[in-house]
Tab-separated table of C-alpha atoms in Angstrom:
chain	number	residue	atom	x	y	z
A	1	UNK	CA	79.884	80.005	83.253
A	2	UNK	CA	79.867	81.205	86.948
A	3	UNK	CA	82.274	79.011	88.330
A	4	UNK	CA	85.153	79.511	85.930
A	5	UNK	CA	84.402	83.261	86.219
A	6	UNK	CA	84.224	82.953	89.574
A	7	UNK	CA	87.887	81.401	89.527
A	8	UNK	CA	89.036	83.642	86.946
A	9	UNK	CA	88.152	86.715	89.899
A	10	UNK	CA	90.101	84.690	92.700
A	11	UNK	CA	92.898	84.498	90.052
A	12	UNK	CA	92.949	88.223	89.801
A	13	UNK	CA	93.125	88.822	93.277
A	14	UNK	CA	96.013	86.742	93.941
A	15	UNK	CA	97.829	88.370	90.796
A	16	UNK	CA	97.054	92.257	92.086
A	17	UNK	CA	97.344	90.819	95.492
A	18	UNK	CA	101.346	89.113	94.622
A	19	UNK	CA	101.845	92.516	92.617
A	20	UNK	CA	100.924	95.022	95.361
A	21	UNK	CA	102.889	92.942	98.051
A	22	UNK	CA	105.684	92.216	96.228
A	23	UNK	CA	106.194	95.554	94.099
A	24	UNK	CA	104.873	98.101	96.792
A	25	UNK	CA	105.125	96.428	100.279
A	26	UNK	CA	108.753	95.340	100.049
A	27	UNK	CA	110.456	98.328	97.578
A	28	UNK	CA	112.677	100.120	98.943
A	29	UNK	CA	111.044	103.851	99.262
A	30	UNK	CA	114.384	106.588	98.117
A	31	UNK	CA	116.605	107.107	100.807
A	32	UNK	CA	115.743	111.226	100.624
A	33	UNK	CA	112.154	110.655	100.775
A	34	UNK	CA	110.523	110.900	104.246
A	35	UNK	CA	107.454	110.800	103.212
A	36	UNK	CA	107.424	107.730	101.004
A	37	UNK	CA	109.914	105.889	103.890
A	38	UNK	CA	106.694	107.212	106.212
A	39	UNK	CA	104.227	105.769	103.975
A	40	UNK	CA	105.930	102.468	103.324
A	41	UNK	CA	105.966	102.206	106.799
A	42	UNK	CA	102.626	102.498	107.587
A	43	UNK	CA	101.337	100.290	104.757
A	44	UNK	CA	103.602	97.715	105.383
A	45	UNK	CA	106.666	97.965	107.342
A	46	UNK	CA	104.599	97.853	110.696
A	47	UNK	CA	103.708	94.855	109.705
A	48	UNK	CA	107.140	93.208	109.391
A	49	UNK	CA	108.291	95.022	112.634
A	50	UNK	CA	105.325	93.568	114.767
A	51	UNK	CA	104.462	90.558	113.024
A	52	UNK	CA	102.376	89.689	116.071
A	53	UNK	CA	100.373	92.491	116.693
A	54	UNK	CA	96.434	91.161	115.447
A	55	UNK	CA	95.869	94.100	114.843
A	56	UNK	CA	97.781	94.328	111.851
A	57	UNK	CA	97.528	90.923	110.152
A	58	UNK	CA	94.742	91.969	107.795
A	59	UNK	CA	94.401	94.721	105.064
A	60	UNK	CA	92.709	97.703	107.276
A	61	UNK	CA	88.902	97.665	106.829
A	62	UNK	CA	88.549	101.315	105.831
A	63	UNK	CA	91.696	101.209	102.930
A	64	UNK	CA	90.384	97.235	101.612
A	65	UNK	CA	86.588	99.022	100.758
A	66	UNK	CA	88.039	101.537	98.804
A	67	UNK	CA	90.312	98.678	97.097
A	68	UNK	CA	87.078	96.980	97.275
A	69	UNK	CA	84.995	99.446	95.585
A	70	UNK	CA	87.468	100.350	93.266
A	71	UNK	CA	88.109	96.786	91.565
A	72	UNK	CA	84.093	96.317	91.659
A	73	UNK	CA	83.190	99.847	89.237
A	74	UNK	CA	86.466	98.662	87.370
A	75	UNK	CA	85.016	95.219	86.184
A	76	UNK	CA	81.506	96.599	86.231
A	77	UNK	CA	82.521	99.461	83.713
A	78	UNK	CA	84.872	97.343	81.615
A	79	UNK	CA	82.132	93.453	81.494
A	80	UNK	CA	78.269	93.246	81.626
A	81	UNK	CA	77.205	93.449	85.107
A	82	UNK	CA	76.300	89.678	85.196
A	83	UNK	CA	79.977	88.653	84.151
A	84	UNK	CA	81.505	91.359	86.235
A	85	UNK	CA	79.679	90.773	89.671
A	86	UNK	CA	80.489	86.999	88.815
A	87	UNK	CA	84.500	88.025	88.563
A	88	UNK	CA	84.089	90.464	91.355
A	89	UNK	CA	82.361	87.801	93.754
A	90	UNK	CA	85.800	85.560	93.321
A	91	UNK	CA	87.431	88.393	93.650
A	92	UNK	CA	86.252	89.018	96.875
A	93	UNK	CA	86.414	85.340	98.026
A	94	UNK	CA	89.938	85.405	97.427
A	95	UNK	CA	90.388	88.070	99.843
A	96	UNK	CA	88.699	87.203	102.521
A	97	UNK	CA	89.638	83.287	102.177
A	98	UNK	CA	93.903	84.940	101.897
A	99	UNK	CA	93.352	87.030	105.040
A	100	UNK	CA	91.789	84.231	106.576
A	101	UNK	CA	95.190	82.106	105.912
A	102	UNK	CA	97.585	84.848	106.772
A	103	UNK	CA	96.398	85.339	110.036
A	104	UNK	CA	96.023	81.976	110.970
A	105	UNK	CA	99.871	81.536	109.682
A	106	UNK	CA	100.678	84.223	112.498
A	107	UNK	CA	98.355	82.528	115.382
A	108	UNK	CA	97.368	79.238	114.089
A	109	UNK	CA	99.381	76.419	115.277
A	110	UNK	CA	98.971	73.765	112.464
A	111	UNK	CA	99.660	70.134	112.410
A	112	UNK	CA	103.271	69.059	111.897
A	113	UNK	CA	104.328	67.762	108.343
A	114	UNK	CA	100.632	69.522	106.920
A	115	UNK	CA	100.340	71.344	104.104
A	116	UNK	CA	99.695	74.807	106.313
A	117	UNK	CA	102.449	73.475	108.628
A	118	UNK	CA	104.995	74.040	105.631
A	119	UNK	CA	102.651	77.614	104.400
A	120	UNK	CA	103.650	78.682	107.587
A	121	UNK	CA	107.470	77.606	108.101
A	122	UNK	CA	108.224	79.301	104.721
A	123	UNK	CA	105.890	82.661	106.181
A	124	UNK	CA	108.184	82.513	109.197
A	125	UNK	CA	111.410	82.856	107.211
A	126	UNK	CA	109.723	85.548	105.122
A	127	UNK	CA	109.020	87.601	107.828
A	128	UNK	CA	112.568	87.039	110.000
A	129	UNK	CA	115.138	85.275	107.743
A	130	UNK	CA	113.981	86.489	104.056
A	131	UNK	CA	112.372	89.440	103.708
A	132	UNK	CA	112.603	89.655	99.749
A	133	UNK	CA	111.460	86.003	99.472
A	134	UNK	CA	107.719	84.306	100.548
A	135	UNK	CA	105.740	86.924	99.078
A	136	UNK	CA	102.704	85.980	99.452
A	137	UNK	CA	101.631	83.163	102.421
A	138	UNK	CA	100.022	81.128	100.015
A	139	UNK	CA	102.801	80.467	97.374
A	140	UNK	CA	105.728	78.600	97.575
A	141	UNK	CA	108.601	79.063	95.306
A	142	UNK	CA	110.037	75.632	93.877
A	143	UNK	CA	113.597	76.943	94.944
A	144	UNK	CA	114.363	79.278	97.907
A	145	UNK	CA	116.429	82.216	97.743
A	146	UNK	CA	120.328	82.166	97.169
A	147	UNK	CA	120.014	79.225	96.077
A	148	UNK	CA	120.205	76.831	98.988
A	149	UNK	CA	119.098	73.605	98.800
A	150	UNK	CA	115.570	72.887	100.399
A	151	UNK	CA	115.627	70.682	103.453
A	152	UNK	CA	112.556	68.489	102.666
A	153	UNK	CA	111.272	69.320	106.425
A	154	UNK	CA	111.865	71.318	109.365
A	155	UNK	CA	111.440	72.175	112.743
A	156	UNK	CA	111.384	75.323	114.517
A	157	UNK	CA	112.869	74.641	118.428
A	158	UNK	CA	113.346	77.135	120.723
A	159	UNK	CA	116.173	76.679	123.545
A	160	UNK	CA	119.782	75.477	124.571
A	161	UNK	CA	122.629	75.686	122.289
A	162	UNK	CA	122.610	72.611	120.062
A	163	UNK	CA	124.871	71.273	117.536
A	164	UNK	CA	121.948	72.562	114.738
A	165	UNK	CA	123.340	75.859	113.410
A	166	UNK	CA	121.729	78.937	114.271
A	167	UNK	CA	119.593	80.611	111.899
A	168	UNK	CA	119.477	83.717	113.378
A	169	UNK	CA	118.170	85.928	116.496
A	170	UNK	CA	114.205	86.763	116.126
A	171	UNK	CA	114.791	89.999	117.979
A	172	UNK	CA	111.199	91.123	118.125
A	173	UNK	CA	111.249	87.230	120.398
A	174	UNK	CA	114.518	87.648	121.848
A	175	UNK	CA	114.526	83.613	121.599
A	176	UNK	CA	116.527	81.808	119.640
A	177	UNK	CA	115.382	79.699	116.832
A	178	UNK	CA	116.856	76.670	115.505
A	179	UNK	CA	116.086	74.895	112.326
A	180	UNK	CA	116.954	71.149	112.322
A	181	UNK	CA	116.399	68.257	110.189
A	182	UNK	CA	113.917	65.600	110.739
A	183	UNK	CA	115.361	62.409	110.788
């Protein structure tokens, strides 16, 4: 019974993860508001602004235990404590195992044509090309936004003008990026 509760928890994470990311981190806070535009910010724009900083890869420590806490009374209130410290324990694996992968998508350099090689192509264009799309780094959509066709692979060059079209300027890089097919 463990394991399947166990994977039902790291289920529920990835939902409430998707949900929060999705629904919170990329809405667009009223125009009028500054505190809400302020608070957006903080939680998540940051984030998108200075996609390199390490500092702000993972959820901060100090908000993720009350997140923490929060989700562990929830299930221990609403299951018998065996079944809920089984879901929370896959909750909590989730978490740690999806920060794990999202910062290693910002630093890690993975091998070419690997499954984390295309996790983190598709996390690049989320952060610089598509902000609405790539919502969380560990789910791929079967089609991409605006509905382009998907080039089976790419690769990311930096340098001269080529006869690839440009995608677009990574200002934060001030390099431009190319994507070109594989041949």
């Amino acid at each position: 019974m463990f394991p399947v509760l166990f994977l039902l928890g790291w289920f529920l994470w990835s939902f409430i993860e998707y949900c929060i990311h999705r629904f919170v981190f990329h809405m667009k806070p009223p125009a009028h508001n500054y505190y809400l535009i302020t608070l957006h910010f903080l939680l998540h724009g940051q984030h998108h602004k200075s996609p390199f900083d390490g500092s702000r890869l993972v959820f901060p420590p100090g908000l993720a235990s009350i997140v923490v806490v929060a989700f562990y009374l929830v299930l221990q209130k609403t299951l018998p404590e065996v079944l809920g410290t089984s879901v929370f324990v896959g909750g909590l694996c989730g978490y740690v195992v999806y920060d794990m992968i999202h910062y290693y998508l910002h630093y890690g350099s993975p091998k070419r044509g690997s499954y984390l090689y295309s996790l983190k192509a598709y996390h690049v264009k989320h952060h610089f090309e598509h902000q609405r799309s790539g919502q969380t780094p560990h789910k791929q959509h079967r089609e991409p936004p605006n509905g382009q066709k998907r080039v089976k692979r790419t690769r990311i060059k930096a340098g001269k003008r080529q006869k690839e079209t440009l995608i677009r300027w990574f200002p934060l890089m001030r390099i431009k990026f190319k994507v070109q097919k594989i041949k």
